[in-house]
Amino acid sequence: MYKKKKKKLVRWLATAMSLSIMLSVVDPVGATSVSDLEKQKQEIEEKKKEADAKKKEEQQRYNNASGKANAIQSDVDEVAEEIEEIDAALVETIASVEMIEEEIEEKEEQIEVTKADLEDAKRVEREQYEAMKLRIQFMYEKGNSSYLELLLASESMADMLNKTEYVEKLYEYDRQLLAQYQAAREAVEALQEKLEEEMAELEAQQHELMEEKESLEIILNEKKATYDNFEAQLAKARQEAAIYKANIKRQNDEIKKLEAQAANKQSEIEEAKRAEEEARRAQELALQREAEERERREKEASGGSSSDSSDKSSSSGDSSSSSDKSSGKEYASASSYSGSGSKGQQIANYACQYIGNPYVPGGTSLTEGADCSGFVWRVYKDFGYSLPRTSYSLRSSGTGVSYSEAQPGDIMCYAGHVGIYIGNGQIVHASTQRSGIKITPATYKEILAVRRIL
């Protein structure tokens, strides 16, 4: 009996030693356990979350900088157009000034000629007047005797009448000639006065044009300064956008690196789990064989018979799968609005279904995000209309109407912004990154133009 107990004790000791050896194989000294690997993976996942958060921050900054650059670009385009208009007006004014100066030179020459003619007319008038006075003075100084002698010297009555008539004609001739010279002088004086008046008008026009030229030059210099300032702001905004874009690239590289590390760590975890599972199965198999061997020996030692018995256990786990079906907001197509009022009302109704969707600088998606001009462009595109892509170009599209004549579907144009009029003094537009697509009173800021496309 003692020997049997001793044999059992030896067998149990052998089993314990085998179990200890297998455990040392499963978890050797210095090996990393599955829990440690999962902890390392969790740390990698936390770093990846931080990198994702930083990437989102940089993306937001990039979007803001891009939006700012687009807005400044709109201002630059607008100021450039104003500079062209002012420059054209300045060129026209300078040309007008030059023409006025040429006309002034011509008038000055005409005035000089007229002054010379006037002096000649005055001189001839004075000479004729002096000659007439001498003749009249001579006749009257001779007195009646001379006149009588002239008559008595006549050979006949007819001769005397002829001489009398001659004296009267001579006087009448002098008087008429003097009157003609006086009329000529008066005509020349009138012409001189007219030329001087025209000269005064030209000088006044020249003064006004010079003032206009100076004013346009001041405005042009101011616009050029504004343009240079916008250019500097635009360069700064683009530089900031480039920096944020580079930061986003670095964050993407970091995220990819962490994702690769997480994937490698997951492979290590799965490999460690397989190794543990194989070791557990080997351990179970060794214990089962040890138990069978022990029972066989006990049976041989006792000489009895026993039937082999083994408990088999199987486990099955029910697996269930579920799928979350998420459905986003559904939107009606543009064609489904046909027949619901005028074409402009259809466009307004169609645009309003996207209220609440995001504002994305440079975007043209009605669902994923669009900027102001991208929103208008896409809405009209869905109805088959081809419009310019920028808010500045939309200001010259279609036909201009007054705000009092505005109808649903008309495009409301502001400084660097556009929206679609929906009636009742309201517009729907992609407002800002903070508010997205929304409805706003049409007069929330100064309206520059109302354009009708339909």
Tab-separated table of C-alpha atoms in Angstrom:
chain	number	residue	atom	x	y	z
A	1	MET	CA	0.000	0.000	0.000
A	2	TYR	CA	2.805	2.360	0.860
A	3	LYS	CA	4.520	1.580	-2.442
A	4	LYS	CA	1.356	2.471	-4.363
A	5	LYS	CA	1.082	5.828	-2.597
A	6	LYS	CA	4.729	6.480	-3.256
A	7	LYS	CA	4.271	5.765	-6.985
A	8	LYS	CA	1.286	8.133	-7.121
A	9	LEU	CA	3.320	10.881	-5.458
A	10	VAL	CA	6.163	10.413	-7.945
A	11	ARG	CA	3.691	10.601	-10.840
A	12	TRP	CA	2.124	13.818	-9.476
A	13	LEU	CA	5.543	15.377	-9.061
A	14	ALA	CA	6.419	14.515	-12.651
A	15	THR	CA	3.160	16.062	-13.820
A	16	ALA	CA	3.828	19.254	-11.872
A	17	MET	CA	7.306	19.511	-13.337
A	18	SER	CA	5.954	19.032	-16.869
A	19	LEU	CA	3.354	21.748	-16.264
A	20	SER	CA	6.044	24.118	-14.960
A	21	ILE	CA	8.211	23.465	-18.030
A	22	MET	CA	5.273	24.149	-20.397
A	23	LEU	CA	4.401	27.354	-18.571
A	24	SER	CA	7.969	28.532	-18.929
A	25	VAL	CA	7.727	27.901	-22.668
A	26	VAL	CA	4.453	29.852	-22.916
A	27	ASP	CA	5.676	32.835	-20.903
A	28	PRO	CA	9.468	32.863	-20.991
A	29	VAL	CA	11.355	35.335	-18.887
A	30	GLY	CA	11.560	38.674	-20.637
A	31	ALA	CA	8.794	37.915	-23.243
A	32	THR	CA	6.048	40.531	-23.870
A	33	SER	CA	2.543	39.405	-22.904
A	34	VAL	CA	-0.632	40.046	-24.915
A	35	SER	CA	-1.822	42.592	-22.345
A	36	ASP	CA	1.427	44.511	-22.683
A	37	LEU	CA	1.126	44.480	-26.463
A	38	GLU	CA	-2.483	45.682	-26.265
A	39	LYS	CA	-1.405	48.441	-23.911
A	40	GLN	CA	1.284	49.505	-26.383
A	41	LYS	CA	-1.256	49.454	-29.184
A	42	GLN	CA	-3.608	51.611	-27.094
A	43	GLU	CA	-0.815	54.135	-26.612
A	44	ILE	CA	-0.276	54.192	-30.384
A	45	GLU	CA	-4.024	54.705	-30.906
A	46	GLU	CA	-3.995	57.641	-28.477
A	47	LYS	CA	-1.104	59.213	-30.368
A	48	LYS	CA	-3.017	58.698	-33.605
A	49	LYS	CA	-6.085	60.446	-32.134
A	50	GLU	CA	-3.899	63.377	-31.101
A	51	ALA	CA	-2.430	63.488	-34.607
A	52	ASP	CA	-5.953	63.397	-36.111
A	53	ALA	CA	-7.019	66.264	-33.858
A	54	LYS	CA	-3.977	68.310	-34.871
A	55	LYS	CA	-4.677	67.524	-38.513
A	56	LYS	CA	-8.273	68.764	-38.135
A	57	GLU	CA	-7.016	71.969	-36.518
A	58	GLU	CA	-4.527	72.523	-39.345
A	59	GLN	CA	-7.215	71.683	-41.915
A	60	GLN	CA	-9.528	74.272	-40.357
A	61	ARG	CA	-6.759	76.849	-40.396
A	62	TYR	CA	-5.993	75.959	-44.009
A	63	ASN	CA	-9.672	76.322	-44.949
A	64	ASN	CA	-9.830	79.695	-43.194
A	65	ALA	CA	-6.656	80.885	-44.919
A	66	SER	CA	-7.921	79.622	-48.295
A	67	GLY	CA	-11.268	81.335	-47.756
A	68	LYS	CA	-9.502	84.520	-46.768
A	69	ALA	CA	-7.283	84.279	-49.856
A	70	ASN	CA	-10.334	83.752	-52.083
A	71	ALA	CA	-12.100	86.747	-50.527
A	72	ILE	CA	-8.990	88.918	-50.960
A	73	GLN	CA	-8.658	87.679	-54.543
A	74	SER	CA	-12.223	88.857	-55.185
A	75	ASP	CA	-11.291	92.256	-53.742
A	76	VAL	CA	-8.143	92.329	-55.888
A	77	ASP	CA	-10.151	91.551	-59.028
A	78	GLU	CA	-12.721	94.196	-58.163
A	79	VAL	CA	-10.091	96.885	-57.493
A	80	ALA	CA	-8.216	95.912	-60.672
A	81	GLU	CA	-11.382	96.458	-62.690
A	82	GLU	CA	-11.954	99.815	-60.993
A	83	ILE	CA	-8.357	100.794	-61.789
A	84	GLU	CA	-8.945	99.933	-65.447
A	85	GLU	CA	-12.139	102.016	-65.521
A	86	ILE	CA	-10.482	104.996	-63.794
A	87	ASP	CA	-7.430	104.717	-66.030
A	88	ALA	CA	-9.677	104.719	-69.115
A	89	ALA	CA	-11.544	107.766	-67.789
A	90	LEU	CA	-8.215	109.475	-67.053
A	91	VAL	CA	-6.968	108.781	-70.582
A	92	GLU	CA	-10.187	110.206	-71.999
A	93	THR	CA	-9.915	113.291	-69.780
A	94	ILE	CA	-6.278	113.870	-70.775
A	95	ALA	CA	-7.280	113.590	-74.430
A	96	SER	CA	-10.076	116.116	-73.833
A	97	VAL	CA	-7.621	118.478	-72.143
A	98	GLU	CA	-5.264	118.236	-75.098
A	99	MET	CA	-8.117	118.956	-77.529
A	100	ILE	CA	-9.209	121.962	-75.454
A	101	GLU	CA	-5.637	123.241	-75.411
A	102	GLU	CA	-5.469	122.953	-79.210
A	103	GLU	CA	-8.786	124.814	-79.546
A	104	ILE	CA	-7.516	127.522	-77.188
A	105	GLU	CA	-4.410	127.956	-79.351
A	106	GLU	CA	-6.609	128.257	-82.453
A	107	LYS	CA	-8.872	130.807	-80.724
A	108	GLU	CA	-5.865	132.801	-79.597
A	109	GLU	CA	-4.594	132.917	-83.181
A	110	GLN	CA	-8.051	133.943	-84.433
A	111	ILE	CA	-8.272	136.645	-81.764
A	112	GLU	CA	-4.882	138.022	-82.785
A	113	VAL	CA	-5.954	138.123	-86.442
A	114	THR	CA	-9.245	139.756	-85.496
A	115	LYS	CA	-7.442	142.344	-83.376
A	116	ALA	CA	-5.246	143.208	-86.370
A	117	ASP	CA	-8.321	143.482	-88.638
A	118	LEU	CA	-10.004	145.659	-86.031
A	119	GLU	CA	-7.001	147.978	-85.864
A	120	ASP	CA	-6.944	148.240	-89.675
A	121	ALA	CA	-10.678	149.018	-89.766
A	122	LYS	CA	-10.276	151.642	-87.075
A	123	ARG	CA	-7.313	153.162	-88.920
A	124	VAL	CA	-9.193	153.342	-92.259
A	125	GLU	CA	-12.215	154.782	-90.489
A	126	ARG	CA	-10.071	157.453	-88.886
A	127	GLU	CA	-8.373	158.297	-92.177
A	128	GLN	CA	-11.689	158.499	-94.043
A	129	TYR	CA	-13.217	160.513	-91.267
A	130	GLU	CA	-10.298	162.930	-91.246
A	131	ALA	CA	-10.430	163.288	-95.073
A	132	MET	CA	-14.167	163.967	-94.973
A	133	LYS	CA	-13.671	166.524	-92.240
A	134	LEU	CA	-11.019	168.286	-94.289
A	135	ARG	CA	-13.259	168.445	-97.348
A	136	ILE	CA	-16.226	169.696	-95.318
A	137	GLN	CA	-13.997	172.146	-93.437
A	138	PHE	CA	-12.541	173.386	-96.735
A	139	MET	CA	-15.989	173.934	-98.178
A	140	TYR	CA	-17.302	175.725	-95.138
A	141	GLU	CA	-14.156	177.757	-94.579
A	142	LYS	CA	-14.502	179.111	-98.137
A	143	GLY	CA	-17.933	180.220	-97.128
A	144	ASN	CA	-20.855	181.059	-99.347
A	145	SER	CA	-18.675	183.223	-101.691
A	146	SER	CA	-16.583	180.257	-102.725
A	147	TYR	CA	-19.664	178.182	-103.187
A	148	LEU	CA	-21.230	181.107	-105.061
A	149	GLU	CA	-18.091	181.511	-107.199
A	150	LEU	CA	-18.242	177.868	-108.037
A	151	LEU	CA	-21.804	178.287	-109.200
A	152	LEU	CA	-21.184	181.576	-111.046
A	153	ALA	CA	-18.290	180.071	-112.892
A	154	SER	CA	-20.721	177.679	-114.449
A	155	GLU	CA	-21.187	178.195	-118.138
A	156	SER	CA	-24.813	177.365	-118.034
A	157	MET	CA	-27.647	176.515	-115.718
A	158	ALA	CA	-27.180	172.868	-116.452
A	159	ASP	CA	-23.486	173.159	-115.618
A	160	MET	CA	-24.313	174.897	-112.382
A	161	LEU	CA	-26.825	172.174	-111.430
A	162	ASN	CA	-24.262	169.515	-112.259
A	163	LYS	CA	-21.673	171.131	-110.015
A	164	THR	CA	-24.196	171.456	-107.195
A	165	GLU	CA	-25.160	167.801	-107.610
A	166	TYR	CA	-21.464	166.845	-107.663
A	167	VAL	CA	-20.845	168.556	-104.335
A	168	GLU	CA	-23.838	166.815	-102.786
A	169	LYS	CA	-22.781	163.415	-104.165
A	170	LEU	CA	-19.290	163.914	-102.843
A	171	TYR	CA	-20.694	164.580	-99.396
A	172	GLU	CA	-23.073	161.608	-99.629
A	173	TYR	CA	-20.200	159.371	-100.781
A	174	ASP	CA	-18.103	160.408	-97.814
A	175	ARG	CA	-20.977	159.771	-95.452
A	176	GLN	CA	-21.759	156.299	-96.880
A	177	LEU	CA	-18.124	155.309	-96.963
A	178	LEU	CA	-17.751	156.338	-93.358
A	179	ALA	CA	-20.861	154.337	-92.449
A	180	GLN	CA	-19.433	151.250	-94.202
A	181	TYR	CA	-16.161	151.512	-92.311
A	182	GLN	CA	-18.071	151.949	-89.069
A	183	ALA	CA	-20.170	148.839	-89.849
A	184	ALA	CA	-17.019	146.884	-90.685
A	185	ARG	CA	-15.409	147.973	-87.435
A	186	GLU	CA	-18.520	147.014	-85.471
A	187	ALA	CA	-18.568	143.576	-87.184
A	188	VAL	CA	-14.928	143.031	-86.303
A	189	GLU	CA	-15.580	144.108	-82.706
A	190	ALA	CA	-18.530	141.662	-82.523
A	191	LEU	CA	-16.333	138.867	-83.872
A	192	GLN	CA	-13.649	139.697	-81.351
A	193	GLU	CA	-16.187	139.659	-78.535
A	194	LYS	CA	-17.532	136.287	-79.738
A	195	LEU	CA	-14.036	134.815	-79.948
A	196	GLU	CA	-13.202	136.113	-76.481
A	197	GLU	CA	-16.395	134.546	-75.093
A	198	GLU	CA	-15.558	131.237	-76.748
A	199	MET	CA	-12.040	131.562	-75.386
A	200	ALA	CA	-13.435	132.095	-71.872
A	201	GLU	CA	-15.647	128.992	-72.238
A	202	LEU	CA	-12.716	126.900	-73.414
A	203	GLU	CA	-10.581	128.087	-70.507
A	204	ALA	CA	-13.415	127.204	-68.093
A	205	GLN	CA	-13.693	123.731	-69.647
A	206	GLN	CA	-9.937	123.360	-69.427
A	207	HIS	CA	-10.033	124.262	-65.731
A	208	GLU	CA	-12.812	121.755	-65.033
A	209	LEU	CA	-11.052	119.027	-66.995
A	210	MET	CA	-7.806	119.672	-65.149
A	211	GLU	CA	-9.627	119.399	-61.838
A	212	GLU	CA	-11.253	116.179	-63.037
A	213	LYS	CA	-7.835	114.893	-64.144
A	214	GLU	CA	-6.306	115.671	-60.749
A	215	SER	CA	-9.250	114.007	-58.990
A	216	LEU	CA	-8.956	110.887	-61.163
A	217	GLU	CA	-5.204	110.744	-60.539
A	218	ILE	CA	-5.806	110.897	-56.780
A	219	ILE	CA	-8.445	108.165	-56.975
A	220	LEU	CA	-6.214	106.075	-59.230
A	221	ASN	CA	-3.290	106.363	-56.805
A	222	GLU	CA	-5.569	105.403	-53.912
A	223	LYS	CA	-6.894	102.391	-55.827
A	224	LYS	CA	-3.365	101.347	-56.745
A	225	ALA	CA	-2.353	101.622	-53.089
A	226	THR	CA	-5.399	99.548	-52.135
A	227	TYR	CA	-4.501	97.040	-54.845
A	228	ASP	CA	-0.916	96.772	-53.566
A	229	ASN	CA	-2.242	96.333	-50.028
A	230	PHE	CA	-4.598	93.575	-51.160
A	231	GLU	CA	-1.754	91.949	-53.066
A	232	ALA	CA	0.348	91.943	-49.910
A	233	GLN	CA	-2.564	90.509	-47.895
A	234	LEU	CA	-3.157	87.904	-50.577
A	235	ALA	CA	0.491	86.873	-50.574
A	236	LYS	CA	0.404	86.598	-46.779
A	237	ALA	CA	-2.810	84.550	-46.821
A	238	ARG	CA	-1.400	82.226	-49.466
A	239	GLN	CA	1.802	81.864	-47.473
A	240	GLU	CA	-0.221	80.947	-44.370
A	241	ALA	CA	-2.256	78.474	-46.431
A	242	ALA	CA	0.969	76.916	-47.737
A	243	ILE	CA	2.285	76.564	-44.185
A	244	TYR	CA	-0.946	74.942	-42.996
A	245	LYS	CA	-0.931	72.665	-46.025
A	246	ALA	CA	2.627	71.562	-45.205
A	247	ASN	CA	1.569	70.949	-41.591
A	248	ILE	CA	-1.359	68.842	-42.816
A	249	LYS	CA	1.047	66.790	-44.933
A	250	ARG	CA	3.292	66.237	-41.926
A	251	GLN	CA	0.298	65.184	-39.834
A	252	ASN	CA	-0.800	62.807	-42.598
A	253	ASP	CA	2.668	61.287	-42.657
A	254	GLU	CA	2.602	60.945	-38.868
A	255	ILE	CA	-0.857	59.354	-38.978
A	256	LYS	CA	0.254	56.870	-41.649
A	257	LYS	CA	3.307	56.020	-39.558
A	258	LEU	CA	1.165	55.464	-36.438
A	259	GLU	CA	-1.345	53.423	-38.434
A	260	ALA	CA	1.502	51.208	-39.656
A	261	GLN	CA	2.782	50.857	-36.090
A	262	ALA	CA	-0.722	49.989	-34.859
A	263	ALA	CA	-1.103	47.401	-37.642
A	264	ASN	CA	2.291	45.858	-36.750
A	265	LYS	CA	1.352	45.835	-33.086
A	266	GLN	CA	-1.955	44.136	-33.931
A	267	SER	CA	-0.024	41.482	-35.856
A	268	GLU	CA	2.192	40.963	-32.812
A	269	ILE	CA	-0.907	40.671	-30.603
A	270	GLU	CA	-2.490	38.106	-32.896
A	271	GLU	CA	0.774	36.180	-33.114
A	272	ALA	CA	1.089	36.205	-29.299
A	273	LYS	CA	-2.513	35.056	-28.942
A	274	ARG	CA	-1.889	32.184	-31.371
A	275	ALA	CA	1.231	31.233	-29.447
A	276	GLU	CA	-0.693	31.281	-26.152
A	277	GLU	CA	-3.518	29.268	-27.685
A	278	GLU	CA	-1.092	26.673	-29.035
A	279	ALA	CA	0.668	26.492	-25.666
A	280	ARG	CA	-2.687	26.118	-23.880
A	281	ARG	CA	-3.753	23.352	-26.202
A	282	ALA	CA	-0.377	21.628	-25.828
A	283	GLN	CA	-0.720	21.948	-22.049
A	284	GLU	CA	-4.229	20.489	-22.091
A	285	LEU	CA	-3.086	17.654	-24.352
A	286	ALA	CA	-0.115	16.889	-22.088
A	287	LEU	CA	-2.333	16.879	-18.980
A	288	GLN	CA	-4.855	14.654	-20.729
A	289	ARG	CA	-2.142	12.219	-21.766
A	290	GLU	CA	-0.667	12.316	-18.277
A	291	ALA	CA	-4.044	11.546	-16.766
A	292	GLU	CA	-4.598	8.667	-19.194
A	293	GLU	CA	-1.151	7.311	-18.444
A	294	ARG	CA	-1.773	7.607	-14.710
A	295	GLU	CA	-5.072	5.776	-14.917
A	296	ARG	CA	-3.497	3.054	-17.052
A	297	ARG	CA	-0.725	2.548	-14.526
A	298	GLU	CA	-3.136	2.575	-11.628
A	299	LYS	CA	-5.212	-0.001	-13.450
A	300	GLU	CA	-2.182	-2.187	-14.063
A	301	ALA	CA	-1.071	-1.801	-10.456
A	302	SER	CA	-4.489	-2.612	-9.001
A	303	GLY	CA	-5.160	-5.362	-11.510
A	304	GLY	CA	-8.724	-4.207	-11.862
A	305	SER	CA	-10.533	-3.283	-14.974
A	306	SER	CA	-11.996	-0.053	-15.677
A	307	SER	CA	-13.387	1.419	-18.696
A	308	ASP	CA	-11.774	4.373	-20.241
A	309	SER	CA	-13.793	7.414	-19.847
A	310	SER	CA	-13.176	10.822	-21.089
A	311	ASP	CA	-15.196	13.853	-20.758
A	312	LYS	CA	-15.550	15.714	-23.890
A	313	SER	CA	-16.820	19.120	-23.784
A	314	SER	CA	-17.610	21.299	-26.647
A	315	SER	CA	-18.584	24.791	-26.565
A	316	SER	CA	-20.286	26.703	-29.212
A	317	GLY	CA	-20.962	30.327	-29.234
A	318	ASP	CA	-23.805	31.870	-30.993
A	319	SER	CA	-22.712	34.566	-33.268
A	320	SER	CA	-24.958	37.287	-34.360
A	321	SER	CA	-24.353	40.063	-36.746
A	322	SER	CA	-26.083	43.325	-37.030
A	323	SER	CA	-25.695	46.079	-39.442
A	324	ASP	CA	-26.531	49.631	-38.704
A	325	LYS	CA	-28.315	51.162	-41.600
A	326	SER	CA	-27.863	54.803	-41.593
A	327	SER	CA	-29.629	56.859	-44.106
A	328	GLY	CA	-28.720	60.476	-44.751
A	329	LYS	CA	-31.059	63.226	-45.742
A	330	GLU	CA	-32.638	62.666	-49.122
A	331	TYR	CA	-32.838	65.502	-51.641
A	332	ALA	CA	-35.225	65.973	-54.506
A	333	SER	CA	-33.769	66.338	-57.989
A	334	ALA	CA	-34.058	69.565	-59.930
A	335	SER	CA	-36.388	67.916	-62.460
A	336	SER	CA	-38.870	67.038	-59.712
A	337	TYR	CA	-39.547	70.755	-59.206
A	338	SER	CA	-40.855	71.258	-62.741
A	339	GLY	CA	-44.409	72.511	-62.770
A	340	SER	CA	-44.159	74.106	-59.316
A	341	GLY	CA	-44.507	77.752	-60.303
A	342	SER	CA	-42.167	79.784	-62.494
A	343	LYS	CA	-38.663	78.604	-63.339
A	344	GLY	CA	-37.237	81.128	-60.884
A	345	GLN	CA	-39.513	79.831	-58.115
A	346	GLN	CA	-38.425	76.271	-58.941
A	347	ILE	CA	-34.784	77.288	-58.584
A	348	ALA	CA	-35.492	79.069	-55.283
A	349	ASN	CA	-37.401	76.063	-53.880
A	350	TYR	CA	-34.696	73.655	-55.035
A	351	ALA	CA	-31.945	75.754	-53.421
A	352	CYS	CA	-33.784	76.005	-50.082
A	353	GLN	CA	-33.712	72.238	-49.496
A	354	TYR	CA	-29.944	72.483	-48.898
A	355	ILE	CA	-30.271	74.920	-45.967
A	356	GLY	CA	-28.045	73.811	-43.104
A	357	ASN	CA	-25.369	72.196	-45.268
A	358	PRO	CA	-21.790	73.427	-44.800
A	359	TYR	CA	-19.869	76.316	-46.342
A	360	VAL	CA	-16.582	75.120	-47.863
A	361	PRO	CA	-14.223	77.618	-49.552
A	362	GLY	CA	-13.871	76.727	-53.215
A	363	GLY	CA	-16.530	74.002	-52.921
A	364	THR	CA	-19.377	73.376	-55.382
A	365	SER	CA	-21.215	70.503	-53.655
A	366	LEU	CA	-24.715	71.272	-52.401
A	367	THR	CA	-24.419	68.473	-49.819
A	368	GLU	CA	-20.727	68.271	-48.913
A	369	GLY	CA	-20.185	72.031	-48.958
A	370	ALA	CA	-19.870	75.033	-51.286
A	371	ASP	CA	-18.909	78.692	-51.146
A	372	CYS	CA	-21.321	81.476	-52.182
A	373	SER	CA	-20.578	81.469	-55.912
A	374	GLY	CA	-20.166	77.673	-55.981
A	375	PHE	CA	-23.628	77.311	-54.428
A	376	VAL	CA	-25.266	79.585	-57.059
A	377	TRP	CA	-23.254	77.966	-59.859
A	378	ARG	CA	-24.282	74.433	-58.876
A	379	VAL	CA	-27.983	75.235	-58.341
A	380	TYR	CA	-28.249	76.794	-61.795
A	381	LYS	CA	-26.136	74.001	-63.306
A	382	ASP	CA	-28.635	71.408	-62.039
A	383	PHE	CA	-31.280	73.288	-64.031
A	384	GLY	CA	-29.123	73.278	-67.168
A	385	TYR	CA	-27.669	76.795	-66.974
A	386	SER	CA	-23.959	77.557	-67.410
A	387	LEU	CA	-22.837	80.467	-65.209
A	388	PRO	CA	-19.431	81.943	-64.273
A	389	ARG	CA	-17.799	80.454	-61.192
A	390	THR	CA	-16.842	83.667	-59.339
A	391	SER	CA	-19.041	86.199	-57.557
A	392	TYR	CA	-17.346	89.035	-59.483
A	393	SER	CA	-18.214	87.482	-62.883
A	394	LEU	CA	-21.807	86.802	-61.800
A	395	ARG	CA	-22.308	90.582	-61.418
A	396	SER	CA	-22.303	90.896	-65.223
A	397	SER	CA	-24.301	87.749	-66.049
A	398	GLY	CA	-27.840	87.796	-67.385
A	399	THR	CA	-29.866	90.997	-67.336
A	400	GLY	CA	-29.751	93.670	-64.659
A	401	VAL	CA	-32.985	94.592	-62.842
A	402	SER	CA	-33.740	96.844	-59.880
A	403	TYR	CA	-34.256	95.437	-56.406
A	404	SER	CA	-37.909	96.531	-56.515
A	405	GLU	CA	-38.342	94.313	-59.597
A	406	ALA	CA	-36.546	91.296	-58.054
A	407	GLN	CA	-38.224	87.895	-58.484
A	408	PRO	CA	-37.472	84.457	-56.991
A	409	GLY	CA	-34.474	82.938	-58.751
A	410	ASP	CA	-32.723	86.273	-59.375
A	411	ILE	CA	-29.088	86.520	-58.257
A	412	MET	CA	-28.330	89.148	-55.572
A	413	CYS	CA	-24.789	90.506	-55.923
A	414	TYR	CA	-22.838	92.103	-53.076
A	415	ALA	CA	-19.200	93.067	-52.600
A	416	GLY	CA	-17.444	89.680	-52.865
A	417	HIS	CA	-20.657	87.707	-52.276
A	418	VAL	CA	-23.763	86.383	-54.089
A	419	GLY	CA	-27.041	84.689	-53.169
A	420	ILE	CA	-30.348	83.545	-54.712
A	421	TYR	CA	-33.444	85.657	-54.111
A	422	ILE	CA	-36.381	83.548	-52.833
A	423	GLY	CA	-38.978	86.303	-52.458
A	424	ASN	CA	-40.387	88.263	-49.497
A	425	GLY	CA	-37.145	90.241	-49.240
A	426	GLN	CA	-35.006	87.176	-48.470
A	427	ILE	CA	-32.116	85.257	-50.063
A	428	VAL	CA	-30.714	81.756	-49.625
A	429	HIS	CA	-26.926	81.657	-49.761
A	430	ALA	CA	-23.774	79.914	-48.571
A	431	SER	CA	-22.979	82.468	-45.891
A	432	THR	CA	-19.904	81.592	-43.832
A	433	GLN	CA	-18.068	78.541	-42.520
A	434	ARG	CA	-19.766	79.122	-39.198
A	435	SER	CA	-23.358	79.371	-40.435
A	436	GLY	CA	-23.273	77.403	-43.714
A	437	ILE	CA	-26.167	77.619	-46.181
A	438	LYS	CA	-29.010	79.696	-44.735
A	439	ILE	CA	-31.731	82.284	-45.370
A	440	THR	CA	-30.925	85.978	-44.778
A	441	PRO	CA	-32.721	89.285	-45.480
A	442	ALA	CA	-31.700	90.447	-48.943
A	443	THR	CA	-30.782	93.915	-47.671
A	444	TYR	CA	-28.478	92.682	-44.905
A	445	LYS	CA	-25.762	94.626	-46.701
A	446	GLU	CA	-25.527	96.914	-49.737
A	447	ILE	CA	-26.816	95.329	-52.950
A	448	LEU	CA	-24.516	96.063	-55.887
A	449	ALA	CA	-26.613	94.383	-58.594
A	450	VAL	CA	-29.613	92.150	-59.211
A	451	ARG	CA	-29.093	89.829	-62.206
A	452	ARG	CA	-31.844	87.834	-63.916
A	453	ILE	CA	-30.590	84.729	-65.713
A	454	LEU	CA	-33.919	83.201	-66.834
